[in-house]
Amino acid sequence: MLSRLAQAFVRRLLTPFAKALLKLGFSPDAVTIIGAIGVIGGALWFFPRGEFGWGTLVVTLFVFSDTLDGTMARLSGRASPWGAFLDSTLDRIGDASVLGGILMYFAAQPDGHLTAWFALACLVFGFMVSYARARAEGLGVDAKGGIAERADRLVVVLVATGLTGLFDLPEIVLTVVLAILAVASAVTVVQRMASVKRQTSLADSSANVTGHGTARP
């Protein structure tokens, strides 16, 4: 949802930076790795200390590399399966670092265990959303979509965490957002499972019809 609406705008905005980095000799893979290090380092340094404002600013800055490296790959003609694999793998580590950092902070607070549990639920179901798609594609079917795709989840978490830190909002706000996001992620897993079930059932039905229509020797 959010990713589809903003993707073209962000790509156009980052194109001049992508061209400049290519001229300086940076490769798309290098930008992917630098961005991942920035996200992981920022999340695991600031969030466990309760510095949500600074942490969100640092993570958001490096998150843009996720689009920047893809733009660089397209402009330079270096798009490759390896680049896509590297980007996807490091994205998951970055997502885990963001939610893991939040979890670490609240797990250490006497009254923060509920929020920590919701952060853990978001982490688990977020990985399940990605796994469902990857496993489905391995079976030759599509499992995209759902109400809480990866970009949507990341934006919601960063906005809620940033507002909590920058404007000193009550931590219950972040707790509620994480609870809603955990439910939305779980629903997305079910949606993708239902999509795979529907597609595989149709494929089986088509195979049965074809088989029944074939004359036996």
PDB file of C-alpha atoms in Angstrom, residues 106-202:
ATOM      1  CA  PHE A 106      10.991  -2.610  26.965  1.00  0.00           C
ATOM      2  CA  ALA A 107      12.063  -6.034  28.233  1.00  0.00           C
ATOM      3  CA  ALA A 108      14.381  -4.213  30.657  1.00  0.00           C
ATOM      4  CA  GLN A 109      11.597  -1.944  31.961  1.00  0.00           C
ATOM      5  CA  PRO A 110       9.526  -3.112  34.960  1.00  0.00           C
ATOM      6  CA  ASP A 111       6.275  -2.138  33.241  1.00  0.00           C
ATOM      7  CA  GLY A 112       7.356  -2.770  29.663  1.00  0.00           C
ATOM      8  CA  HIS A 113       6.897  -6.525  29.300  1.00  0.00           C
ATOM      9  CA  LEU A 114       3.609  -6.255  27.401  1.00  0.00           C
ATOM     10  CA  THR A 115       5.185  -3.937  24.831  1.00  0.00           C
ATOM     11  CA  ALA A 116       8.151  -6.290  24.555  1.00  0.00           C
ATOM     12  CA  TRP A 117       5.791  -9.184  23.812  1.00  0.00           C
ATOM     13  CA  PHE A 118       4.069  -7.190  21.072  1.00  0.00           C
ATOM     14  CA  ALA A 119       7.452  -6.271  19.574  1.00  0.00           C
ATOM     15  CA  LEU A 120       8.359  -9.967  19.579  1.00  0.00           C
ATOM     16  CA  ALA A 121       5.044 -10.828  17.901  1.00  0.00           C
ATOM     17  CA  CYS A 122       5.719  -8.222  15.204  1.00  0.00           C
ATOM     18  CA  LEU A 123       9.177  -9.701  14.693  1.00  0.00           C
ATOM     19  CA  VAL A 124       7.925 -13.296  14.388  1.00  0.00           C
ATOM     20  CA  PHE A 125       4.931 -12.572  12.164  1.00  0.00           C
ATOM     21  CA  GLY A 126       6.998 -10.188  10.050  1.00  0.00           C
ATOM     22  CA  PHE A 127       9.427 -12.983   9.273  1.00  0.00           C
ATOM     23  CA  MET A 128       6.523 -15.331   8.575  1.00  0.00           C
ATOM     24  CA  VAL A 129       5.113 -12.850   6.039  1.00  0.00           C
ATOM     25  CA  SER A 130       8.419 -12.854   4.183  1.00  0.00           C
ATOM     26  CA  TYR A 131       8.857 -16.621   4.512  1.00  0.00           C
ATOM     27  CA  ALA A 132       5.382 -17.293   3.127  1.00  0.00           C
ATOM     28  CA  ARG A 133       6.197 -15.317   0.002  1.00  0.00           C
ATOM     29  CA  ALA A 134       9.628 -16.897  -0.455  1.00  0.00           C
ATOM     30  CA  ARG A 135       8.316 -20.425   0.072  1.00  0.00           C
ATOM     31  CA  ALA A 136       5.418 -19.834  -2.301  1.00  0.00           C
ATOM     32  CA  GLU A 137       7.738 -18.546  -5.003  1.00  0.00           C
ATOM     33  CA  GLY A 138       9.835 -21.672  -4.509  1.00  0.00           C
ATOM     34  CA  LEU A 139       6.707 -23.660  -5.346  1.00  0.00           C
ATOM     35  CA  GLY A 140       6.091 -21.543  -8.436  1.00  0.00           C
ATOM     36  CA  VAL A 141       3.106 -19.571  -7.112  1.00  0.00           C
ATOM     37  CA  ASP A 142       2.615 -15.966  -6.049  1.00  0.00           C
ATOM     38  CA  ALA A 143       2.102 -14.834  -2.444  1.00  0.00           C
ATOM     39  CA  LYS A 144       2.508 -11.069  -2.579  1.00  0.00           C
ATOM     40  CA  GLY A 145       0.192  -8.514  -1.044  1.00  0.00           C
ATOM     41  CA  GLY A 146      -1.717  -8.441   2.204  1.00  0.00           C
ATOM     42  CA  ILE A 147      -2.636  -5.631   4.560  1.00  0.00           C
ATOM     43  CA  ALA A 148       0.848  -5.340   6.115  1.00  0.00           C
ATOM     44  CA  GLU A 149       3.673  -5.725   3.624  1.00  0.00           C
ATOM     45  CA  ARG A 150       7.284  -5.186   4.636  1.00  0.00           C
ATOM     46  CA  ALA A 151       7.535  -1.498   3.707  1.00  0.00           C
ATOM     47  CA  ASP A 152       4.220  -0.735   5.410  1.00  0.00           C
ATOM     48  CA  ARG A 153       5.326  -2.415   8.640  1.00  0.00           C
ATOM     49  CA  LEU A 154       8.650  -0.601   8.692  1.00  0.00           C
ATOM     50  CA  VAL A 155       7.065   2.811   8.088  1.00  0.00           C
ATOM     51  CA  VAL A 156       4.489   2.282  10.837  1.00  0.00           C
ATOM     52  CA  VAL A 157       7.115   1.159  13.370  1.00  0.00           C
ATOM     53  CA  LEU A 158       9.485   4.027  12.593  1.00  0.00           C
ATOM     54  CA  VAL A 159       6.744   6.671  12.653  1.00  0.00           C
ATOM     55  CA  ALA A 160       5.379   5.438  15.980  1.00  0.00           C
ATOM     56  CA  THR A 161       8.834   5.089  17.519  1.00  0.00           C
ATOM     57  CA  GLY A 162       9.986   8.452  16.204  1.00  0.00           C
ATOM     58  CA  LEU A 163       6.912  10.300  17.450  1.00  0.00           C
ATOM     59  CA  THR A 164       7.282   8.643  20.846  1.00  0.00           C
ATOM     60  CA  GLY A 165      10.887   9.788  21.097  1.00  0.00           C
ATOM     61  CA  LEU A 166      10.741  13.216  19.481  1.00  0.00           C
ATOM     62  CA  PHE A 167       7.492  14.424  21.035  1.00  0.00           C
ATOM     63  CA  ASP A 168       7.681  12.530  24.319  1.00  0.00           C
ATOM     64  CA  LEU A 169       4.416  10.700  23.695  1.00  0.00           C
ATOM     65  CA  PRO A 170       3.256   8.189  26.313  1.00  0.00           C
ATOM     66  CA  GLU A 171       4.807   4.789  25.662  1.00  0.00           C
ATOM     67  CA  ILE A 172       1.315   3.284  25.591  1.00  0.00           C
ATOM     68  CA  VAL A 173       0.993   4.813  22.109  1.00  0.00           C
ATOM     69  CA  LEU A 174       3.854   2.662  20.849  1.00  0.00           C
ATOM     70  CA  THR A 175       2.410  -0.340  22.675  1.00  0.00           C
ATOM     71  CA  VAL A 176      -0.946   0.045  20.914  1.00  0.00           C
ATOM     72  CA  VAL A 177       0.705   0.526  17.518  1.00  0.00           C
ATOM     73  CA  LEU A 178       2.817  -2.602  17.971  1.00  0.00           C
ATOM     74  CA  ALA A 179      -0.264  -4.562  19.039  1.00  0.00           C
ATOM     75  CA  ILE A 180      -2.184  -3.473  15.938  1.00  0.00           C
ATOM     76  CA  LEU A 181       0.811  -4.180  13.723  1.00  0.00           C
ATOM     77  CA  ALA A 182       1.221  -7.661  15.214  1.00  0.00           C
ATOM     78  CA  VAL A 183      -2.404  -8.471  14.415  1.00  0.00           C
ATOM     79  CA  ALA A 184      -2.091  -6.996  10.903  1.00  0.00           C
ATOM     80  CA  SER A 185       1.056  -9.060  10.276  1.00  0.00           C
ATOM     81  CA  ALA A 186      -0.686 -12.225  11.445  1.00  0.00           C
ATOM     82  CA  VAL A 187      -3.614 -11.473   9.132  1.00  0.00           C
ATOM     83  CA  THR A 188      -1.171 -10.961   6.252  1.00  0.00           C
ATOM     84  CA  VAL A 189       0.328 -14.398   6.885  1.00  0.00           C
ATOM     85  CA  VAL A 190      -3.162 -15.923   6.720  1.00  0.00           C
ATOM     86  CA  GLN A 191      -3.940 -13.952   3.547  1.00  0.00           C
ATOM     87  CA  ARG A 192      -0.828 -15.253   1.844  1.00  0.00           C
ATOM     88  CA  MET A 193      -1.511 -18.810   2.972  1.00  0.00           C
ATOM     89  CA  ALA A 194      -5.051 -18.533   1.596  1.00  0.00           C
ATOM     90  CA  SER A 195      -3.692 -17.187  -1.694  1.00  0.00           C
ATOM     91  CA  VAL A 196      -1.262 -20.093  -2.040  1.00  0.00           C
ATOM     92  CA  LYS A 197      -4.007 -22.577  -1.144  1.00  0.00           C
ATOM     93  CA  ARG A 198      -6.299 -21.073  -3.769  1.00  0.00           C
ATOM     94  CA  GLN A 199      -3.638 -21.127  -6.490  1.00  0.00           C
ATOM     95  CA  THR A 200      -2.444 -24.647  -5.759  1.00  0.00           C
ATOM     96  CA  SER A 201      -6.034 -25.926  -5.611  1.00  0.00           C
ATOM     97  CA  LEU A 202      -6.740 -24.391  -9.018  1.00  0.00           C
TER      98      LEU A 202
END
